[in-house]
Amino acid sequence: MRSSAGSRTTHVSTAAGSCERRAYIPATIGDPTPFVIGADGELLRLAPGGFSQATEEGNTLLAQRVRALASAEPAVELYAGAGNLTVLLARDREVIAVESNKEACVAARANLAARSLTAKVVEADAATFVLPKPTRLLVLDPPREGARTVCEAIAAGAKGKSKLRSIVYVSCDPPTLARDVRTLTAGGFTLDSAETFEMFPHTSHVETVVVLSRRE
């Protein structure tokens, strides 16, 4: 463990044989703040006791795929956590990241700042957060219980004047995902694709990413 005396720069050899300079944040003795390798290959700060995916390799595949599937326009991200997806989405679009845990919001802002990225991190309950009217892209990564209230509100809004056109939904629980997708399709959205990611070998648990779009 490094002391808090100062930061250092490490030279990392890449596959091409070149040397990459990467600055590491020094640890403070007794500091409980956890770090993992984010989907962009850089350190990702978590809230103390915060959630991370089972493997860094699996998380990279999942998060990079979410970014690829998300349409290239301003996005609202609900259940943003410490910014695991935010630090990818914010590279090429405006993002409003909504998270209810205060420490996770602090970590998300630090992760964005460490990458010289900007996004609006809002400390709020995703279930009651009102999507700005111009929102066209929504990214969801809820806990196991899913996003029932959010999806019911979206479905109701889709029948009115909502401008929301695309949803990328990340789920760790197929039954609650099926419930929420059924709500959204009943509200005017079409299920465009569904992809699974094996995060927990030899178990029945998978991560799933679905994309939905609103029928005109």
XYZ file of N, CA and C in Angstrom:
648
model
N 0.859 -1.196 0.000
C 0.000 0.000 0.000
C 0.888 1.236 0.000
N 0.484 2.217 -0.832
C 1.268 3.440 -0.864
C 0.828 4.372 0.249
N 1.740 5.173 0.751
C 1.385 6.146 1.777
C 0.806 7.380 1.106
N 0.360 8.350 1.899
C -0.240 9.568 1.365
C 0.788 10.677 1.197
N 2.060 10.312 1.111
C 3.103 11.330 1.017
C 3.045 12.079 -0.302
N 2.527 11.465 -1.348
C 2.449 12.146 -2.638
C 2.121 11.167 -3.725
N 1.682 11.702 -4.885
C 1.323 10.826 -5.993
C 2.577 10.414 -6.743
N 2.430 9.394 -7.603
C 3.546 8.965 -8.405
C 3.041 8.605 -9.796
N 3.915 8.594 -10.753
C 3.563 8.219 -12.114
C 4.256 6.917 -12.448
N 3.501 5.950 -12.927
C 4.034 4.651 -13.301
C 4.048 4.516 -14.810
N 5.110 3.964 -15.356
C 5.202 3.714 -16.782
C 4.723 2.301 -17.049
N 3.703 2.166 -17.901
C 3.105 0.872 -18.184
C 3.393 0.492 -19.626
N 3.969 -0.688 -19.844
C 4.244 -1.146 -21.197
C 2.969 -1.643 -21.829
N 2.708 -1.235 -23.069
C 1.519 -1.668 -23.781
C 1.876 -2.796 -24.724
N 0.822 -3.412 -25.325
C 1.053 -4.537 -26.219
C 1.875 -4.127 -27.428
N 1.777 -2.861 -27.820
C 2.516 -2.399 -28.992
C 3.963 -2.085 -28.661
N 4.321 -2.197 -27.399
C 5.698 -1.968 -27.002
C 5.976 -0.548 -26.561
N 4.999 0.332 -26.660
C 5.201 1.703 -26.239
C 5.010 1.813 -24.740
N 5.309 2.992 -24.209
C 5.179 3.193 -22.768
C 4.091 4.217 -22.501
N 3.151 3.880 -21.676
C 2.051 4.769 -21.337
C 2.268 5.307 -19.929
N 2.135 6.627 -19.789
C 2.278 7.245 -18.476
C 0.904 7.301 -17.818
N 0.795 6.735 -16.631
C -0.486 6.704 -15.935
C -0.279 7.142 -14.490
N -0.990 8.189 -14.095
C -0.866 8.707 -12.734
C -1.812 7.959 -11.806
N -1.301 7.554 -10.662
C -2.112 6.839 -9.689
C -2.336 7.714 -8.465
N -3.559 7.627 -7.923
C -3.884 8.385 -6.724
C -3.300 7.661 -5.519
N -2.523 8.343 -4.695
C -1.939 7.667 -3.530
C -2.994 7.282 -2.515
N -2.814 6.151 -1.874
C -3.741 5.696 -0.839
C -3.424 6.390 0.480
N -4.436 6.554 1.296
C -4.258 7.070 2.645
C -4.414 5.906 3.617
N -3.446 5.748 4.521
C -3.499 4.638 5.470
C -4.799 4.720 6.283
N -5.556 3.632 6.286
C -6.808 3.598 7.009
C -8.001 4.098 6.221
N -7.775 4.564 4.983
C -8.866 5.054 4.143
C -9.669 3.865 3.620
N -10.982 3.789 3.892
C -11.787 2.639 3.471
C -12.274 2.735 2.028
N -11.948 3.814 1.326
C -12.459 4.004 -0.029
C -11.924 2.927 -0.971
N -12.811 2.140 -1.586
C -12.343 1.083 -2.499
C -12.184 1.602 -3.925
N -11.272 0.977 -4.648
C -11.068 1.279 -6.059
C -11.082 -0.022 -6.851
N -11.616 0.044 -8.070
C -11.535 -1.071 -9.004
C -11.044 -0.504 -10.336
N -10.754 -1.386 -11.272
C -10.430 -0.924 -12.612
C -11.734 -0.740 -13.363
N -11.967 0.478 -13.848
C -13.198 0.768 -14.559
C -13.208 0.189 -15.962
N -14.334 0.297 -16.633
C -14.487 -0.251 -17.982
C -13.625 0.482 -19.005
N -13.101 1.645 -18.629
C -12.200 2.381 -19.525
C -10.734 2.106 -19.222
N -10.473 1.160 -18.315
C -9.098 0.806 -17.983
C -8.460 1.674 -16.925
N -9.173 2.662 -16.424
C -8.649 3.559 -15.397
C -9.262 3.206 -14.042
N -8.610 3.697 -12.976
C -9.137 3.449 -11.639
C -10.516 4.068 -11.471
N -11.420 3.311 -10.878
C -12.768 3.793 -10.621
C -13.008 3.748 -9.122
N -13.256 4.894 -8.536
C -13.517 4.991 -7.099
C -14.950 4.570 -6.807
N -15.142 3.784 -5.766
C -16.471 3.381 -5.314
C -16.781 4.041 -3.981
N -18.058 4.076 -3.632
C -18.429 4.497 -2.282
C -18.048 3.384 -1.317
N -17.678 3.712 -0.078
C -17.382 2.660 0.903
C -18.538 1.664 0.988
N -18.228 0.395 0.775
C -19.269 -0.621 0.764
C -20.078 -0.643 -0.509
N -19.625 0.111 -1.527
C -20.387 0.234 -2.769
C -20.336 -1.005 -3.639
N -21.212 -1.025 -4.641
C -21.366 -2.181 -5.522
C -20.399 -2.112 -6.699
N -19.869 -3.268 -7.075
C -19.139 -3.393 -8.339
C -19.486 -4.739 -8.944
N -19.290 -4.883 -10.252
C -19.600 -6.149 -10.905
C -18.651 -7.243 -10.431
N -19.041 -8.501 -10.677
C -18.289 -9.642 -10.149
C -16.866 -9.714 -10.695
N -16.686 -9.354 -11.963
C -15.342 -9.367 -12.555
C -15.122 -8.082 -13.334
N -13.891 -7.598 -13.323
C -13.575 -6.388 -14.071
C -13.657 -6.644 -15.574
N -13.253 -7.845 -16.007
C -13.300 -8.170 -17.427
C -14.748 -8.195 -17.926
N -15.625 -8.828 -17.152
C -17.030 -8.875 -17.526
C -17.665 -7.501 -17.519
N -17.300 -6.697 -16.542
C -17.834 -5.344 -16.473
C -17.419 -4.524 -17.685
N -16.181 -4.694 -18.134
C -15.710 -3.952 -19.304
C -16.538 -4.302 -20.534
N -16.782 -5.585 -20.748
C -17.600 -6.008 -21.889
C -19.011 -5.432 -21.795
N -19.586 -5.507 -20.606
C -20.949 -5.023 -20.402
C -21.048 -3.516 -20.618
N -20.189 -2.764 -19.942
C -20.267 -1.303 -20.003
C -19.950 -0.772 -21.388
N -18.959 -1.351 -22.041
C -18.624 -0.917 -23.393
C -19.776 -1.202 -24.353
N -20.475 -2.304 -24.128
C -21.612 -2.628 -24.986
C -22.759 -1.645 -24.757
N -22.973 -1.253 -23.512
C -24.004 -0.260 -23.216
C -23.712 1.034 -23.969
N -22.465 1.461 -23.934
C -22.103 2.687 -24.639
C -22.343 2.543 -26.137
N -22.020 1.383 -26.695
C -22.194 1.169 -28.132
C -23.677 1.158 -28.515
N -24.522 0.638 -27.639
C -25.946 0.533 -27.936
C -26.692 1.847 -27.716
N -26.147 2.708 -26.889
C -26.823 3.976 -26.582
C -26.704 4.924 -27.771
N -27.820 5.504 -28.160
C -27.797 6.458 -29.259
C -26.972 7.680 -28.870
N -26.334 8.298 -29.845
C -25.397 9.391 -29.581
C -26.136 10.707 -29.392
N -26.789 10.831 -28.256
C -27.493 12.061 -27.932
C -27.511 12.224 -26.411
N -27.842 13.420 -25.920
C -27.855 13.631 -24.468
C -28.681 12.574 -23.754
N -28.197 12.148 -22.582
C -28.829 11.029 -21.884
C -29.086 11.362 -20.420
N -30.110 10.713 -19.881
C -30.321 10.652 -18.440
C -30.003 9.233 -18.022
N -29.173 9.093 -16.986
C -28.807 7.783 -16.468
C -29.354 7.658 -15.051
N -30.223 6.680 -14.827
C -30.785 6.443 -13.502
C -30.071 5.286 -12.827
N -29.958 5.354 -11.501
C -29.209 4.365 -10.714
C -27.745 4.366 -11.165
N -27.155 5.539 -11.205
C -25.820 5.706 -11.793
C -24.695 5.191 -10.909
N -24.941 5.009 -9.619
C -23.881 4.534 -8.743
C -22.697 5.471 -8.729
N -21.502 4.902 -8.730
C -20.273 5.700 -8.684
C -19.799 6.118 -10.074
N -20.627 5.878 -11.085
C -20.275 6.348 -12.420
C -19.661 5.307 -13.326
N -19.896 4.033 -13.046
C -19.324 2.965 -13.867
C -19.666 3.133 -15.348
N -20.931 3.430 -15.636
C -21.354 3.685 -17.011
C -21.173 5.152 -17.389
N -21.312 6.021 -16.412
C -21.250 7.458 -16.671
C -19.933 7.879 -17.307
N -18.818 7.310 -16.836
C -17.513 7.729 -17.350
C -17.311 7.318 -18.803
N -18.121 6.385 -19.297
C -18.086 6.047 -20.722
C -19.071 6.908 -21.503
N -20.281 7.029 -21.001
C -21.307 7.798 -21.702
C -20.920 9.272 -21.839
N -20.253 9.814 -20.812
C -19.938 11.245 -20.803
C -18.820 11.618 -21.766
N -18.230 10.650 -22.407
C -17.137 10.942 -23.344
C -17.632 11.559 -24.645
N -18.878 11.274 -25.010
C -19.340 11.790 -26.297
C -20.782 12.305 -26.250
N -21.257 12.682 -25.043
C -22.606 13.227 -24.948
C -22.779 13.898 -23.590
N -23.815 14.722 -23.489
C -24.191 15.287 -22.196
C -24.931 14.221 -21.401
N -24.648 14.159 -20.097
C -25.266 13.143 -19.251
C -25.746 13.768 -17.941
N -26.955 13.426 -17.565
C -27.443 13.696 -16.216
C -27.473 12.353 -15.501
N -26.633 12.182 -14.496
C -26.511 10.912 -13.773
C -27.222 11.042 -12.428
N -28.196 10.184 -12.176
C -29.030 10.268 -10.969
C -28.724 9.084 -10.053
N -28.412 9.402 -8.802
C -28.061 8.365 -7.822
C -28.512 8.840 -6.439
N -29.115 7.937 -5.655
C -29.660 8.326 -4.352
C -28.628 8.317 -3.230
N -27.537 7.540 -3.391
C -26.539 7.423 -2.331
C -25.547 8.581 -2.396
N -25.433 9.320 -1.301
C -24.580 10.513 -1.279
C -23.124 10.175 -1.562
N -22.593 9.124 -0.902
C -21.191 8.764 -1.090
C -20.919 8.303 -2.521
N -21.883 7.637 -3.127
C -21.713 7.224 -4.522
C -21.665 8.448 -5.436
N -22.471 9.456 -5.135
C -22.430 10.692 -5.920
C -21.071 11.373 -5.804
N -20.526 11.393 -4.602
C -19.194 11.971 -4.389
C -18.160 11.213 -5.215
N -18.251 9.883 -5.208
C -17.318 9.068 -5.983
C -17.490 9.304 -7.474
N -18.731 9.415 -7.941
C -18.985 9.644 -9.362
C -18.376 10.957 -9.829
N -18.535 11.993 -9.023
C -17.957 13.293 -9.397
C -16.433 13.210 -9.432
N -15.855 12.483 -8.474
C -14.392 12.326 -8.450
C -13.909 11.545 -9.662
N -14.644 10.502 -10.056
C -14.258 9.703 -11.213
C -14.324 10.513 -12.500
N -15.336 11.346 -12.622
C -15.443 12.205 -13.799
C -14.310 13.226 -13.835
N -14.048 13.834 -12.689
C -12.986 14.838 -12.614
C -11.627 14.238 -12.928
N -11.377 13.014 -12.463
C -10.089 12.357 -12.714
C -9.866 12.101 -14.198
N -10.953 12.057 -14.965
C -10.867 11.807 -16.406
C -11.078 13.067 -17.223
N -11.195 14.199 -16.541
C -11.467 15.487 -17.196
C -12.760 15.434 -17.998
N -13.760 14.763 -17.440
C -15.069 14.663 -18.061
C -16.081 15.473 -17.264
N -17.131 15.890 -17.933
C -18.178 16.627 -17.243
C -19.514 15.907 -17.414
N -20.272 15.852 -16.355
C -21.630 15.330 -16.358
C -22.313 15.901 -15.126
N -23.600 16.046 -15.178
C -24.350 16.555 -14.028
C -24.747 15.370 -13.164
N -24.194 15.275 -11.957
C -24.515 14.202 -11.024
C -25.546 14.725 -10.037
N -26.712 14.091 -10.014
C -27.828 14.542 -9.181
C -28.091 13.518 -8.087
N -28.072 13.960 -6.835
C -28.415 13.077 -5.721
C -29.927 13.076 -5.555
N -30.558 12.006 -6.013
C -32.015 11.930 -5.973
C -32.455 10.484 -6.116
N -33.670 10.211 -5.711
C -34.262 8.885 -5.849
C -34.712 8.703 -7.294
N -34.188 7.686 -7.962
C -34.533 7.454 -9.363
C -36.029 7.247 -9.542
N -36.667 6.634 -8.546
C -38.091 6.315 -8.651
C -38.962 7.564 -8.716
N -38.493 8.661 -8.151
C -39.295 9.883 -8.128
C -38.693 10.994 -8.981
N -37.534 10.733 -9.582
C -36.889 11.755 -10.406
C -37.714 11.985 -11.668
N -38.005 13.238 -11.947
C -38.793 13.586 -13.133
C -37.846 13.846 -14.300
N -37.991 13.066 -15.350
C -37.131 13.245 -16.513
C -37.382 14.620 -17.142
N -36.316 15.363 -17.439
C -36.511 16.624 -18.158
C -37.276 16.374 -19.452
N -38.167 17.260 -19.817
C -39.029 17.038 -20.987
C -38.256 16.762 -22.282
N -37.082 17.369 -22.512
C -36.386 17.100 -23.780
C -35.683 15.740 -23.830
N -35.708 14.959 -22.732
C -34.954 13.703 -22.672
C -35.386 12.746 -23.783
N -34.406 12.278 -24.563
C -34.694 11.331 -25.640
C -34.048 9.968 -25.399
N -32.988 9.923 -24.580
C -32.289 8.672 -24.283
C -32.238 8.475 -22.772
N -32.624 7.262 -22.333
C -32.568 6.920 -20.916
C -31.766 5.640 -20.745
N -30.827 5.663 -19.794
C -30.048 4.477 -19.437
C -30.419 4.096 -18.015
N -30.786 2.829 -17.817
C -31.211 2.331 -16.507
C -30.305 1.193 -16.074
N -29.863 1.216 -14.823
C -29.091 0.103 -14.260
C -29.537 -0.107 -12.817
N -30.784 -0.566 -12.630
C -31.351 -0.658 -11.276
C -30.839 -1.865 -10.505
N -31.102 -1.902 -9.207
C -30.779 -3.088 -8.400
C -31.707 -4.246 -8.766
N -31.555 -5.355 -8.062
C -32.272 -6.589 -8.413
C -33.784 -6.413 -8.466
N -34.336 -5.518 -7.655
C -35.799 -5.362 -7.654
C -36.323 -4.646 -8.881
N -35.436 -4.191 -9.734
C -35.865 -3.567 -10.977
C -36.285 -2.123 -10.808
N -37.035 -1.633 -11.784
C -37.413 -0.213 -11.822
C -38.900 -0.071 -12.128
N -39.715 -0.742 -11.333
C -41.161 -0.762 -11.587
C -41.746 0.647 -11.680
N -41.482 1.469 -10.644
C -42.081 2.802 -10.598
C -41.615 3.655 -11.766
N -40.333 3.579 -12.073
C -39.784 4.348 -13.188
C -40.457 3.937 -14.492
N -40.557 2.645 -14.731
C -41.122 2.162 -15.988
C -42.603 2.481 -16.109
N -43.312 2.427 -15.001
C -44.730 2.799 -15.039
C -44.895 4.272 -15.386
N -44.022 5.112 -14.830
C -44.087 6.544 -15.139
C -43.717 6.806 -16.599
N -42.712 6.092 -17.095
C -42.300 6.260 -18.490
C -43.423 5.824 -19.421
N -44.026 4.675 -19.124
C -45.103 4.165 -19.966
C -46.274 5.143 -20.004
N -46.590 5.731 -18.864
C -47.675 6.705 -18.824
C -47.310 7.957 -19.605
N -46.058 8.391 -19.467
C -45.618 9.586 -20.174
C -45.529 9.376 -21.672
N -45.208 8.144 -22.090
C -45.069 7.852 -23.517
C -46.388 8.042 -24.248
N -47.492 7.915 -23.509
C -48.796 8.088 -24.140
C -49.156 9.565 -24.267
N -48.337 10.424 -23.647
C -48.594 11.853 -23.718
C -47.616 12.566 -24.640
N -46.925 13.580 -24.081
C -46.042 14.402 -24.898
C -44.567 14.128 -24.636
N -44.240 12.988 -24.039
C -42.847 12.664 -23.760
C -42.044 12.576 -25.052
N -40.802 13.075 -25.005
C -39.909 13.009 -26.157
C -38.952 11.816 -26.071
N -39.097 11.008 -25.021
C -38.218 9.858 -24.840
C -38.395 8.877 -25.996
N -37.288 8.529 -26.636
C -37.347 7.659 -27.808
C -36.569 6.360 -27.640
N -35.586 6.331 -26.750
C -34.732 5.142 -26.632
C -34.387 4.867 -25.177
N -34.409 3.579 -24.812
C -34.078 3.150 -23.456
C -33.072 2.007 -23.535
N -31.986 2.122 -22.793
C -31.030 1.023 -22.621
C -31.120 0.603 -21.167
N -31.537 -0.637 -20.935
C -31.849 -1.125 -19.594
C -30.888 -2.266 -19.263
N -30.113 -2.095 -18.185
C -29.191 -3.123 -17.702
C -29.822 -3.788 -16.491
N -29.898 -5.115 -16.495
C -30.586 -5.822 -15.415
C -29.777 -7.022 -14.949
N -29.842 -7.290 -13.636
C -29.201 -8.485 -13.078
C -30.244 -9.517 -12.667
N -31.528 -9.264 -13.010
C -32.595 -10.175 -12.586
C -33.621 -10.325 -13.713
N -33.606 -11.440 -14.454
C -34.521 -11.613 -15.591
C -36.006 -11.444 -15.250
N -36.511 -11.955 -14.118
C -37.941 -11.783 -13.846
C -38.380 -10.323 -13.710
N -37.608 -9.512 -12.974
C -38.011 -8.104 -12.835
C -37.796 -7.358 -14.146
N -36.797 -7.762 -14.916
C -36.594 -7.154 -16.232
C -37.794 -7.447 -17.129
N -38.247 -8.709 -17.147
C -39.403 -9.076 -17.969
C -40.628 -8.259 -17.580
N -40.824 -8.087 -16.272
C -41.955 -7.284 -15.794
C -41.888 -5.864 -16.313
N -40.684 -5.248 -16.198
C -40.536 -3.853 -16.603
C -40.619 -3.684 -18.113
N -40.069 -4.637 -18.865
C -40.166 -4.571 -20.331
C -41.626 -4.696 -20.755
N -42.387 -5.560 -20.087
C -43.810 -5.713 -20.395
C -44.545 -4.391 -20.162
N -44.188 -3.691 -19.071
C -44.800 -2.389 -18.793
C -44.473 -1.385 -19.891
N -43.220 -1.358 -20.306
C -42.786 -0.385 -21.314
C -43.394 -0.675 -22.685
N -43.472 -1.943 -23.062
C -44.060 -2.268 -24.363
C -45.561 -1.967 -24.377
N -46.208 -2.165 -23.236
C -47.626 -1.812 -23.143
C -47.815 -0.303 -23.246
N -46.768 0.456 -22.909
C -46.830 1.914 -22.954
C -46.383 2.512 -24.268
N -46.069 1.672 -25.252
C -45.749 2.214 -26.567
C -44.329 2.005 -27.044
N -43.521 1.254 -26.288
C -42.146 0.986 -26.705
C -42.046 -0.396 -27.353
N -41.039 -0.562 -28.196
C -40.762 -1.839 -28.847
C -39.439 -2.377 -28.344
N -39.389 -3.663 -28.040
C -38.141 -4.306 -27.638
C -37.316 -4.573 -28.900
N -36.176 -3.893 -29.013
C -35.339 -4.018 -30.204
C -34.302 -5.125 -30.084
N -33.721 -5.293 -28.895
C -32.683 -6.311 -28.733
C -32.517 -6.674 -27.273
N -31.980 -7.870 -27.040
C -31.672 -8.333 -25.685
C -30.394 -9.158 -25.753
N -29.419 -8.830 -24.903
C -28.139 -9.527 -24.877
C -27.805 -9.907 -23.443
N -27.265 -11.095 -23.257
C -26.895 -11.544 -21.912
C -25.377 -11.585 -21.769
N -24.923 -11.368 -20.542
C -23.500 -11.363 -20.215
C -23.284 -12.264 -19.009
N -22.407 -13.246 -19.157
C -22.137 -14.221 -18.102
C -21.172 -13.637 -17.089
N -21.717 -13.205 -15.968
C -20.899 -12.621 -14.906
C -20.650 -13.601 -13.764
N -21.483 -14.618 -13.682
C -21.434 -15.535 -12.548
C -21.392 -16.976 -13.075
N -20.229 -17.453 -13.504
C -20.114 -18.794 -14.088
C -20.687 -19.878 -13.173
N -21.324 -20.865 -13.812
C -21.872 -22.027 -13.116
C -23.038 -21.673 -12.188
N -23.685 -20.539 -12.449
C -24.895 -20.169 -11.708
C -25.965 -19.763 -12.719
N -27.162 -19.533 -12.231
C -28.257 -19.105 -13.100
C -28.305 -17.591 -13.279
N -27.376 -16.876 -12.660
C -27.417 -15.414 -12.678
C -26.684 -14.855 -13.899
N -27.341 -13.927 -14.593
C -26.734 -13.260 -15.741
C -27.059 -11.771 -15.685
N -26.250 -11.000 -16.383
C -26.579 -9.601 -16.629
C -27.193 -9.532 -18.025
N -28.213 -8.717 -18.176
C -28.884 -8.578 -19.463
C -28.971 -7.102 -19.835
N -28.750 -6.827 -21.105
C -28.909 -5.472 -21.617
C -29.974 -5.501 -22.701
N -31.021 -4.726 -22.513
C -32.061 -4.640 -23.535
C -32.145 -3.205 -24.049
N -32.538 -3.098 -25.300
C -32.746 -1.794 -25.924
C -34.203 -1.717 -26.376
N -34.845 -0.634 -26.000
C -36.222 -0.402 -26.406
C -36.325 0.940 -27.107
N -37.196 1.021 -28.078
C -37.429 2.293 -28.752
C -38.921 2.557 -28.807
N -39.276 3.805 -28.870
C -40.689 4.170 -28.872
C -41.233 4.141 -30.283
N -42.362 3.494 -30.430
C -43.033 3.473 -31.718
C -43.612 4.841 -32.017
N -43.456 5.294 -33.244
C -43.998 6.590 -33.635
C -45.518 6.473 -33.809
